[in-house]
Amino acid sequence: MQIQDLPFPDPGVPDARSGPRFLWWLGRNQLGGQLKSLAWGLLHFLSVSMLPFCVGIAVEAVVDRSGSRLALAGGLLALCGIGVAVGDTFLHRAAVTNWITAAARVQQLLARKAAQLGSALTRRVAAGEVVAVSTGDVEKIGWFVEAVSRFTAAALTVVLVAVGLVVYQPALGVVVAIGLPVLALAVLPLLPRATRRADVQREKAGRATELASDTVAGLRVLRGIGGEELFLDRYRRASQEVRHAAVRSARMWSLISAIQVLLPGLLLVTVVWYGVHLAREGRISVGELVTVYSSVMIMTYPLRHFEEIAMAYSFSRPSARRAARVLSLERATDTEGSRAAELPAGDLYDPATGLLAPAGRFTAVVCGDPDAAGRLAERLGGHSSEAGTSALLGGVPLDELPLDSARTAVLVQDKDPVLLSGTLRDLLDVPASGVVSAAAALAAAQCEDVLAALVQGSLGADDPMDARITERGRSLSGGQRQRLALARSLLTDPEVLVLDEPTSAVDSHTEARIAEGLRDLRDGRTTVVFTSSPLLLDRADRVVLVHEGEAAAVGTHRELVHEEPRYRAVVTRETDEETDEETDEETDEEQASAGDVLDELDELDELNKLSKLDELEEIEETA
C-alpha cells in the first residue's frame, strides 16, 4: 500500500474486542509494509553493526603492516557506509508509510462508523472522546504500528551481533552476549508503573479535551448567562491535572532513559577492563579488543528502540482501547441489513407509538418531551440509538434495510443540524433527486437574507453560491443556520422527510412563510415535522399528539386545540395546574382560550394575505 493510494477502497472489519487486539489487527493488515520496513531495518542496523568489525580488521592490518588487508577493510567500510545510508533512507520511508497508512485506516474506520451511527454516536459516546480518538489517539496508534518493524529489526540485530561476537572472540563475546539481554530487559520492571502513569495522563487529557469541546460548542450560551469564567476555571483545573500527570509520567520515562544510558556504560567499562586484562595476557589481539569495544558502543543505538517500543505501546494502548470502544458500537437493531437493497414507498408507521404518517401527506407531530421526540425521529429514519420495534415504510421494517437504502428512503434532519465549512455551493452539493432546484429550496426555506449576509461577509463573492460558510456556520445566527439546513434537506427531495424542530430559532413572521413554502414544495411527498409551533401545525394535513410514548390524539390543529387539553397544554405552553383545572371543571374560560387561539390564527392568515398583496403591489409598481 502506497500513500498515494489512500483512502483504502475497503478499510476492513476491525477486531474491536480490546485495544491490544485492535493493534494486532492493524499490524496484520499492514503485513507487507511491516516486512518491507523490517528488511530495510535489518540492512541499516546490520550495516551499522559491521562497522566495528571493519575497524578491527583495519587496526590489525596496520599492526601487521598488511596493505591488502587494509584495502579490504576500506572496501568493507565503504560497503557498510552505503548500506547504512540506503537502509536508513528506505527504512524511514517505509516506517513513515506504515504510520500514515495505519492512521488513515483508523480515521477511515472512525468516519465510516460516524456515518453509520449518525447522531446516535454522540448519544452513546461523548463528542469530546470522539474528537480525541480521531486526532491525538490516531497518531499514537500509528506510532506503535510504525515502531514495531524497527524494533523487530533492532532485536534481530542485537541477537546476531551477540552470536557473531561469541564466534569472533569467545572470551569477550560471552560477556557481551550475557550483558546485552540484561540491558534489553532491565527496564521491564519499571514498564507497568510507567504504563499506568501514561494511562492516567491520557485519561486526564481526554477529559480536558471533552471539557474544551463542550465549552466551545456552548460558548454562545455561556456568554449569555455569564458562565465563561466558571468554565474557564474548570478547564484551567483540568489542564493543571494534565500537566501534573504528564510530569509524573515524564519522571518515570526519564528514569528508564537513565537506566538505558547507565547500564550500557557499565557494560562498556566491564568489556574494556576485561579486554585489557586479556590483551596483557596475550589471549586476544588489539584489533579484537577494538572490535568488541566498538560493537558494544554501537549496540546502544539499536537498544534505544527497546525503550521506544515500550513507550509507543504504553501510549498507544489506551488510545487503541478508546478507538476500539468507538468502533465496537453497532446499530441498535439489524446491524447488517438482512433485507435486499430496495426503496420502499407508502405510509410511514411506528408500531411502538402508533404514529402513522400517510403517504404524500404533511403530518405534524406534537410531543411534550423533546428528547423523546428526537428518539422517535431517529426511529422513523431507521437508525435508532436504542433497541426496539422498527418503524415501517410501506410495511417494510426500515431497520432491516441496508443503511444506504434506509437513509435514501427517509431523510431525518435533527434539531441541531451541522453546517460544514466551505462555500454554499459545497453545502448544497448533496445527493438529490434533481426535481427540486437549489433556488427553489432556498426560497422555500426563506433564505434571502441569509444569502445577502453571506455575500456581504465574503470578499469577492458576487454569486451567493460562492459565499463562504465558516465552521459549523458560527458566523450565522441560529435561525439562519436552521434555514440553510432546511434548504439542504429540501434540495435532497427524499420520498420521506422527517424534520425535528426545523424552525425553533426563527421569528414568527418568517416561520409562517417557511410553513407555506414547505407545504408547497413538498406537495405530494411524505413530510413529518416534529414541532409545537401553531404556525406549522396549522399548515399540516394531519396532526398527531404523542403523549407518554403513545399516539394519544389525531386530527387537525384547530380541532385538537379545541378538543384536547393535553395538546393545548403543549402548544399554548399552559402549566399543569392550568390544564388540570380546565380538564376537571370544563369552564367557559377553556372555550374562550381556544377561541383566542383560533382568532390569533385567523389574524395571522390575514397578515399573510396582506403581506402577499403588498408584495404584488411592489411588483406591479416595479413593472
XYZ file of C-alpha atoms in Angstrom:
623
model
C 0.000 0.000 0.000
C 1.364 3.399 -1.021
C 0.361 6.749 0.400
C -0.946 7.903 -2.978
C -3.431 5.015 -2.943
C -5.215 6.318 0.157
C -8.026 6.195 1.133
C -8.485 2.447 1.262
C -11.195 1.024 -1.015
C -12.230 -1.049 1.990
C -10.532 -0.470 5.366
C -11.790 -3.863 6.570
C -13.692 -5.027 9.630
C -11.630 -4.215 12.739
C -11.166 -6.514 15.706
C -12.542 -4.121 18.313
C -12.799 -6.568 21.219
C -9.920 -4.840 23.025
C -7.112 -2.353 22.479
C -4.304 -4.936 22.027
C -6.457 -6.990 19.615
C -7.126 -3.860 17.593
C -3.389 -3.082 17.409
C -2.690 -6.665 16.343
C -5.367 -6.403 13.645
C -3.796 -3.203 12.313
C -0.384 -4.862 12.175
C -1.724 -7.892 10.306
C -3.440 -5.686 7.751
C -0.143 -3.965 7.014
C 1.982 -7.111 6.892
C 3.530 -6.185 3.547
C 4.589 -2.765 4.764
C 5.885 -4.248 8.026
C 8.047 -6.819 6.171
C 9.416 -4.118 3.869
C 10.287 -1.934 6.854
C 11.859 -4.943 8.606
C 14.065 -5.712 5.584
C 15.340 -2.150 5.296
C 15.810 -2.014 9.067
C 17.952 -5.141 9.032
C 20.090 -3.686 6.239
C 20.564 -0.474 8.192
C 21.259 -1.969 11.628
C 23.487 -4.765 10.336
C 25.495 -2.266 8.278
C 25.977 -0.141 11.399
C 26.929 -3.227 13.424
C 29.515 -4.310 10.844
C 31.477 -1.067 11.187
C 33.350 -2.240 14.334
C 34.461 -5.422 12.570
C 35.805 -3.346 9.678
C 37.647 -1.092 12.123
C 39.089 -4.154 13.878
C 40.360 -5.556 10.577
C 41.914 -2.186 9.744
C 43.690 -1.977 13.124
C 45.092 -5.493 12.741
C 46.211 -4.681 9.190
C 48.112 -1.641 10.442
C 49.723 -3.661 13.231
C 50.714 -6.406 10.780
C 51.695 -3.830 8.121
C 49.423 -5.552 5.576
C 48.375 -3.196 2.764
C 45.997 -5.683 1.159
C 44.065 -6.248 4.376
C 43.911 -2.507 4.959
C 42.476 -2.052 1.465
C 39.965 -4.805 2.196
C 38.974 -3.038 5.397
C 38.494 0.198 3.467
C 36.297 -1.519 0.891
C 34.201 -3.115 3.604
C 33.818 0.243 5.336
C 32.615 1.772 2.058
C 30.057 -1.003 1.586
C 28.862 -0.617 5.174
C 28.539 3.143 4.661
C 26.400 2.587 1.566
C 24.304 0.028 3.446
C 23.802 2.468 6.345
C 22.715 5.306 4.025
C 20.450 3.228 1.794
C 18.948 1.264 4.679
C 18.276 4.378 6.771
C 16.670 6.212 3.851
C 14.293 3.451 2.854
C 13.648 2.394 6.463
C 12.438 5.898 7.225
C 10.322 5.923 4.067
C 8.734 2.543 4.826
C 8.206 3.357 8.504
C 6.505 6.684 7.788
C 4.340 4.979 5.177
C 3.274 2.435 7.792
C 2.498 5.243 10.220
C 0.428 7.259 7.763
C -1.466 4.280 6.350
C -2.287 2.980 9.845
C -3.534 6.396 10.927
C -5.511 6.782 7.704
C -7.087 3.354 8.177
C -8.178 4.228 11.718
C -9.554 7.610 10.642
C -11.410 5.985 7.750
C -12.914 3.412 10.122
C -13.963 6.163 12.544
C -15.509 8.226 9.742
C -17.395 5.180 8.462
C -18.653 4.411 11.985
C -19.773 8.013 12.460
C -21.640 7.910 9.141
C -23.209 4.583 10.077
C -24.444 5.642 13.512
C -25.228 9.265 12.725
C -26.478 11.298 15.682
C -26.733 8.104 17.715
C -22.928 8.134 18.046
C -22.822 11.192 20.308
C -25.696 9.778 22.365
C -23.545 6.768 23.262
C -20.052 8.321 23.319
C -19.093 11.856 24.350
C -18.311 14.118 21.400
C -15.018 15.133 23.027
C -13.920 11.497 23.208
C -14.656 11.014 19.512
C -12.557 14.121 18.749
C -9.704 12.839 20.944
C -9.751 9.438 19.216
C -9.758 10.904 15.708
C -6.855 13.307 16.423
C -4.306 12.522 19.127
C -5.148 8.838 19.566
C -4.766 8.172 15.850
C -1.192 9.482 15.975
C -0.304 7.301 18.978
C -1.709 4.201 17.288
C 0.190 4.975 14.087
C 3.377 5.473 16.092
C 3.183 1.988 17.597
C 2.405 0.329 14.260
C 5.378 2.132 12.705
C 7.753 1.304 15.594
C 7.073 -2.457 15.600
C 9.098 -3.246 12.472
C 12.042 -1.087 13.544
C 12.065 -2.716 16.963
C 11.979 -6.174 15.376
C 14.926 -5.282 13.142
C 16.856 -3.903 16.131
C 16.142 -7.012 18.249
C 17.293 -9.363 15.481
C 20.432 -7.270 15.006
C 21.280 -7.478 18.719
C 20.897 -11.271 18.645
C 23.017 -11.648 15.503
C 25.779 -9.377 16.834
C 25.877 -11.251 20.152
C 26.218 -14.570 18.329
C 28.832 -13.091 15.987
C 30.939 -11.800 18.884
C 30.839 -15.197 20.594
C 32.125 -16.789 17.387
C 34.660 -13.992 16.698
C 36.124 -13.725 20.224
C 34.599 -16.212 22.682
C 36.272 -14.792 25.802
C 34.810 -11.285 25.412
C 31.846 -12.378 23.296
C 30.348 -14.335 26.182
C 30.453 -11.215 28.393
C 28.682 -9.195 25.710
C 26.162 -11.975 24.985
C 25.214 -12.034 28.679
C 25.203 -8.261 29.079
C 23.070 -7.297 26.060
C 19.940 -9.225 27.164
C 20.329 -7.722 30.636
C 20.388 -4.259 29.067
C 17.310 -5.010 26.985
C 15.289 -6.472 29.871
C 16.477 -4.226 32.714
C 13.633 -1.721 32.288
C 10.833 -4.294 32.206
C 10.047 -3.998 35.968
C 9.503 -0.245 35.502
C 7.214 -0.515 32.483
C 3.943 -1.362 34.338
C 4.254 1.720 36.524
C 5.209 3.876 33.537
C 2.257 2.482 31.606
C -0.161 3.254 34.445
C 1.095 6.826 34.662
C 0.789 7.204 30.898
C -2.786 5.886 31.087
C -3.656 8.416 33.783
C -2.172 11.190 31.701
C -4.155 10.163 28.622
C -7.401 9.885 30.597
C -6.974 13.348 32.103
C -6.032 14.756 28.701
C -9.152 13.160 27.227
C -11.364 14.718 29.902
C -9.747 18.100 29.320
C -10.387 17.762 25.577
C -14.035 16.870 26.219
C -14.430 19.861 28.521
C -12.841 22.188 25.961
C -15.033 20.803 23.177
C -18.218 21.191 25.214
C -17.218 24.707 26.275
C -16.538 25.850 22.718
C -19.790 24.284 21.483
C -21.788 26.141 24.149
C -19.773 29.370 24.116
C -22.663 31.478 22.924
C -24.901 30.208 25.716
C -22.132 30.679 28.294
C -21.691 34.280 27.236
C -25.407 34.816 27.551
C -25.534 33.605 31.158
C -22.112 34.933 32.166
C -20.640 31.497 32.740
C -17.419 31.961 30.791
C -15.193 32.400 33.831
C -16.737 29.403 35.579
C -15.975 27.062 32.702
C -12.593 28.714 32.139
C -11.660 27.897 35.739
C -12.800 24.311 35.213
C -10.624 23.983 32.148
C -7.679 25.533 33.966
C -8.006 22.979 36.750
C -8.320 20.161 34.213
C -5.256 21.364 32.296
C -3.248 21.580 35.524
C -4.197 17.996 36.324
C -2.963 17.006 32.871
C 0.317 18.868 33.499
C 0.876 17.148 36.855
C 0.111 13.749 35.331
C 2.459 14.461 32.418
C 5.264 15.432 34.803
C 4.786 12.218 36.805
C 4.822 10.181 33.608
C 7.897 12.016 32.314
C 9.771 11.304 35.541
C 9.280 7.582 35.088
C 10.318 7.675 31.444
C 13.387 9.766 32.303
C 14.347 7.110 34.858
C 14.014 4.445 32.165
C 16.154 6.559 29.817
C 18.780 6.998 32.537
C 18.949 3.243 33.049
C 19.336 2.813 29.283
C 22.381 5.105 29.464
C 23.869 3.784 32.731
C 23.804 0.055 32.062
C 25.473 0.216 28.610
C 28.167 2.370 30.199
C 28.749 -0.240 32.909
C 28.887 -2.974 30.269
C 31.376 -0.926 28.267
C 33.608 -0.431 31.336
C 33.449 -4.149 32.065
C 34.383 -5.086 28.488
C 37.312 -2.650 28.421
C 38.648 -3.752 31.806
C 38.355 -7.443 30.994
C 39.619 -6.962 27.446
C 42.727 -5.105 28.590
C 43.391 -7.904 31.062
C 43.114 -10.494 28.244
C 45.266 -8.409 25.904
C 48.043 -8.139 28.525
C 47.984 -11.901 28.848
C 48.200 -12.236 25.071
C 44.878 -14.100 24.772
C 43.379 -11.524 22.360
C 44.842 -9.079 19.875
C 44.486 -5.313 19.919
C 42.285 -5.459 16.846
C 39.908 -7.912 18.521
C 39.692 -5.682 21.595
C 38.879 -2.655 19.433
C 36.230 -4.669 17.551
C 34.440 -5.853 20.697
C 34.676 -2.423 22.315
C 33.269 -0.722 19.216
C 30.488 -3.306 18.931
C 29.326 -2.615 22.479
C 29.277 1.106 21.743
C 27.351 0.596 18.505
C 24.798 -1.661 20.223
C 23.493 1.273 22.273
C 21.906 2.521 19.040
C 19.566 -0.443 18.327
C 18.970 -0.868 22.070
C 17.249 2.537 22.117
C 14.432 1.017 20.101
C 13.592 -1.221 23.056
C 12.752 1.905 25.041
C 10.872 3.391 22.093
C 8.647 0.355 21.586
C 7.843 0.318 25.305
C 6.842 3.988 25.186
C 4.892 3.541 21.955
C 2.918 0.622 23.365
C 2.273 2.376 26.683
C 0.875 5.451 24.946
C -0.954 3.616 22.165
C -2.694 1.018 24.342
C -5.218 3.440 25.959
C -5.620 5.145 22.583
C -6.365 1.799 20.928
C -8.788 0.951 23.730
C -10.745 4.159 23.135
C -10.711 3.610 19.368
C -11.909 0.027 19.828
C -14.704 1.240 22.083
C -15.992 3.607 19.393
C -15.534 1.089 16.579
C -17.351 -1.638 18.526
C -20.593 0.370 18.534
C -23.273 -1.006 16.238
C -26.759 -0.091 15.130
C -29.207 -0.851 17.888
C -31.180 -3.288 15.728
C -30.301 -5.098 12.493
C -26.640 -4.152 12.114
C -26.019 -5.695 8.689
C -29.331 -5.087 6.930
C -30.804 -8.520 6.366
C -33.074 -7.419 3.508
C -32.008 -6.764 -0.040
C -31.421 -3.148 -1.027
C -34.729 -1.554 -2.009
C -36.521 1.773 -1.742
C -39.953 1.082 -0.221
C -42.807 3.556 -0.533
C -46.088 4.007 1.272
C -47.276 5.006 4.725
C -44.707 5.554 7.469
C -45.775 3.797 10.656
C -44.188 3.433 14.079
C -45.608 0.388 15.924
C -44.104 1.465 19.252
C -46.188 4.658 19.477
C -48.898 4.007 16.889
C -47.819 7.070 14.910
C -48.991 6.948 11.277
C -47.814 9.360 8.579
C -49.884 8.726 5.408
C -48.006 8.730 2.114
C -47.961 12.059 0.302
C -49.318 14.000 3.288
C -47.913 16.667 5.582
C -48.022 15.250 9.116
C -47.089 17.257 12.201
C -46.194 15.547 15.473
C -46.517 17.225 18.857
C -44.505 15.670 21.673
C -44.075 17.327 25.041
C -40.698 15.668 25.673
C -38.003 16.987 23.262
C -35.714 14.032 23.952
C -38.494 11.554 23.239
C -39.246 13.447 20.037
C -35.594 13.148 18.958
C -35.552 9.410 19.623
C -38.810 8.954 17.725
C -37.427 10.917 14.763
C -34.350 8.655 14.710
C -36.547 5.557 14.806
C -38.609 6.843 11.898
C -35.350 7.112 9.935
C -34.361 3.506 10.594
C -31.263 4.224 12.676
C -32.427 4.304 16.256
C -29.906 4.599 19.091
C -31.947 2.179 21.194
C -33.113 -1.376 20.594
C -36.818 -1.701 19.933
C -39.526 -2.166 17.324
C -38.606 -0.927 13.861
C -40.576 1.726 12.012
C -42.310 0.526 8.831
C -42.329 2.226 5.449
C -44.891 0.641 3.164
C -44.889 -2.356 5.531
C -41.090 -2.830 5.230
C -39.083 -2.598 8.503
C -36.523 0.147 7.970
C -34.052 -1.397 10.426
C -33.789 -4.470 8.211
C -32.767 -2.483 5.141
C -29.119 -1.711 4.350
C -28.223 1.630 5.861
C -27.848 3.369 2.482
C -31.305 2.254 1.387
C -32.946 3.312 4.654
C -31.374 6.756 4.548
C -32.221 7.227 0.882
C -35.862 6.404 1.560
C -36.159 8.501 4.739
C -34.114 11.608 5.454
C -34.037 12.790 9.073
C -32.912 16.302 9.975
C -32.329 16.531 13.710
C -32.863 19.607 15.830
C -29.193 20.634 15.715
C -28.042 20.122 12.117
C -24.382 20.702 11.291
C -23.153 23.058 8.582
C -19.715 22.163 7.275
C -17.250 24.903 6.368
C -16.896 25.774 2.702
C -18.943 27.581 0.081
C -22.705 27.494 -0.127
C -22.282 25.504 -3.341
C -20.352 22.876 -1.367
C -23.035 22.828 1.326
C -25.752 22.134 -1.226
C -23.681 19.528 -3.097
C -25.738 16.615 -1.735
C -27.383 13.571 -3.331
C -30.656 14.822 -4.770
C -33.487 13.664 -6.995
C -32.998 16.595 -9.377
C -36.666 17.593 -9.148
C -36.066 20.431 -6.676
C -33.572 23.139 -7.668
C -31.270 24.881 -5.235
C -33.063 28.186 -5.858
C -36.438 26.631 -5.065
C -35.143 25.001 -1.879
C -33.543 28.252 -0.684
C -36.697 30.198 -1.484
C -38.933 27.735 0.368
C -36.650 27.959 3.411
C -36.775 31.784 3.245
C -33.000 32.191 2.874
C -32.966 35.541 1.033
C -31.493 37.492 3.932
C -29.084 34.624 4.669
C -27.707 34.807 1.132
C -27.279 38.561 1.449
C -25.424 38.149 4.743
C -23.142 35.508 3.255
C -22.268 37.686 0.254
C -21.591 40.669 2.499
C -19.305 38.605 4.716
C -17.351 37.001 1.832
C -14.806 39.112 -0.024
C -15.049 38.889 -3.799
C -18.124 36.636 -3.777
C -20.658 38.171 -6.152
C -22.543 34.908 -6.548
C -24.168 33.783 -3.254
C -23.311 30.189 -4.137
C -19.601 31.108 -3.866
C -20.009 32.746 -0.454
C -18.025 31.147 2.356
C -19.624 29.462 5.365
C -17.487 29.276 8.495
C -17.062 26.112 10.559
C -20.482 24.931 11.803
C -21.879 28.224 10.482
C -20.739 30.097 13.593
C -20.865 33.466 11.807
C -24.618 32.996 11.263
C -27.443 33.247 13.733
C -29.287 30.178 14.940
C -32.256 30.924 12.703
C -30.051 31.427 9.657
C -28.290 28.114 10.263
C -31.657 26.369 10.606
C -32.905 27.775 7.325
C -29.774 26.753 5.397
C -30.009 23.248 6.862
C -33.687 23.094 5.897
C -32.857 24.198 2.337
C -30.258 21.416 2.116
C -32.829 18.840 3.231
C -35.455 20.154 0.814
C -32.960 20.024 -2.067
C -32.368 16.327 -1.375
C -36.087 15.730 -2.035
C -36.397 12.322 -0.342
C -39.522 10.201 -0.534
C -39.994 10.765 3.213
C -38.616 13.823 5.030
C -38.568 13.946 8.836
C -37.809 17.326 10.414
C -37.208 17.776 14.146
C -37.990 21.367 15.239
C -36.823 22.943 11.961
C -37.944 26.497 12.885
C -37.344 26.705 16.641
C -34.911 29.645 16.230
C -36.916 31.556 13.586
C -39.222 34.546 14.182
C -42.955 34.055 13.739
C -43.297 36.056 10.506
C -40.518 34.078 8.784
C -41.844 30.858 10.288
C -45.271 31.424 8.715
C -43.677 31.886 5.282
C -41.490 28.781 5.793
C -44.583 26.764 6.676
C -46.254 27.854 3.457
C -43.146 27.217 1.367
C -42.568 23.818 2.955
C -46.128 22.729 2.266
C -45.997 23.875 -1.367
C -42.587 22.392 -2.156
C -43.327 19.043 -0.514
C -46.758 18.689 -2.074
C -47.340 15.022 -2.871
C -44.378 13.910 -0.748
C -44.489 12.420 2.741
C -43.358 15.002 5.291
C -43.226 14.585 9.074
C -42.443 17.617 11.229
C -41.896 17.454 14.989
C -42.939 20.852 16.282
C -45.123 22.711 18.763
C -45.417 25.868 16.653
C -49.048 26.763 15.823
C -47.901 28.264 12.520
C -46.536 24.945 11.292
C -49.268 22.882 12.914
C -51.998 24.889 11.193
C -50.485 24.112 7.779
C -50.313 20.356 8.395
C -52.826 17.959 6.818
C -52.751 15.846 9.932
C -51.543 16.455 13.490
C -50.646 13.655 15.913
C -50.210 14.156 19.648
C -47.677 11.728 21.137
C -48.150 11.572 24.904
C -46.187 9.259 27.206
C -44.952 7.184 24.294
C -48.303 6.719 22.540
C -50.217 8.472 19.780
C -52.921 9.890 22.035
C -54.891 12.046 19.593
C -55.149 12.662 15.848
C -56.823 15.499 13.976
C -56.227 18.963 12.595
C -54.606 21.655 14.655
C -57.808 23.613 15.232
C -59.715 20.500 16.225
C -57.125 19.421 18.748
C -56.731 22.892 20.250
C -60.451 22.971 20.892
C -60.940 19.345 21.990
C -57.707 18.031 23.523
C -56.407 19.688 26.749
C -53.092 17.831 26.679
C -52.428 19.052 23.158
C -53.404 22.599 24.079
C -51.081 22.475 27.093
C -48.085 21.770 24.858
C -48.969 24.170 22.059
C -50.060 27.138 24.200
C -47.433 26.471 26.932
C -50.013 26.068 29.686
C -48.899 24.846 33.105
C -50.017 21.510 34.540
C -52.194 23.265 37.121
C -53.992 25.224 34.415
C -54.509 22.074 32.366
C -55.900 20.096 35.328
C -58.233 22.925 36.288
C -59.616 23.212 32.780
C -59.987 19.445 32.400
C -61.836 18.987 35.702
C -64.150 21.977 35.568
C -64.592 22.381 31.763
C -65.347 26.068 32.262
C -66.141 28.725 29.734
C -62.579 30.055 30.068
C -61.377 26.906 28.265
C -63.553 27.611 25.282
C -62.551 31.280 25.354
C -58.853 30.319 25.356
C -59.405 28.041 22.371
C -61.323 30.810 20.654
C -58.492 33.259 21.286
C -56.020 30.864 19.700
C -58.267 30.477 16.668
C -58.647 34.245 16.435
C -54.894 34.644 16.533
C -54.515 32.095 13.737
C -57.137 33.944 11.672
C -55.268 37.215 12.255
C -52.037 35.552 11.119
C -53.803 34.354 7.964
C -54.954 37.900 7.279
C -51.443 39.234 7.870
C -50.046 36.694 5.434
C -52.633 37.687 2.827
C -51.861 41.391 3.309
C -48.131 40.644 3.077
C -48.684 38.833 -0.215
C -50.836 41.736 -1.520
C -48.062 44.178 -0.598
C -45.564 42.074 -2.476
C -47.829 42.000 -5.560
C -48.266 45.781 -5.429
C -44.484 46.264 -5.224
C -44.031 44.003 -8.255
C -46.669 45.942 -10.213
C -45.057 49.292 -9.299
C -41.647 47.976 -10.372
C -43.079 46.762 -13.669
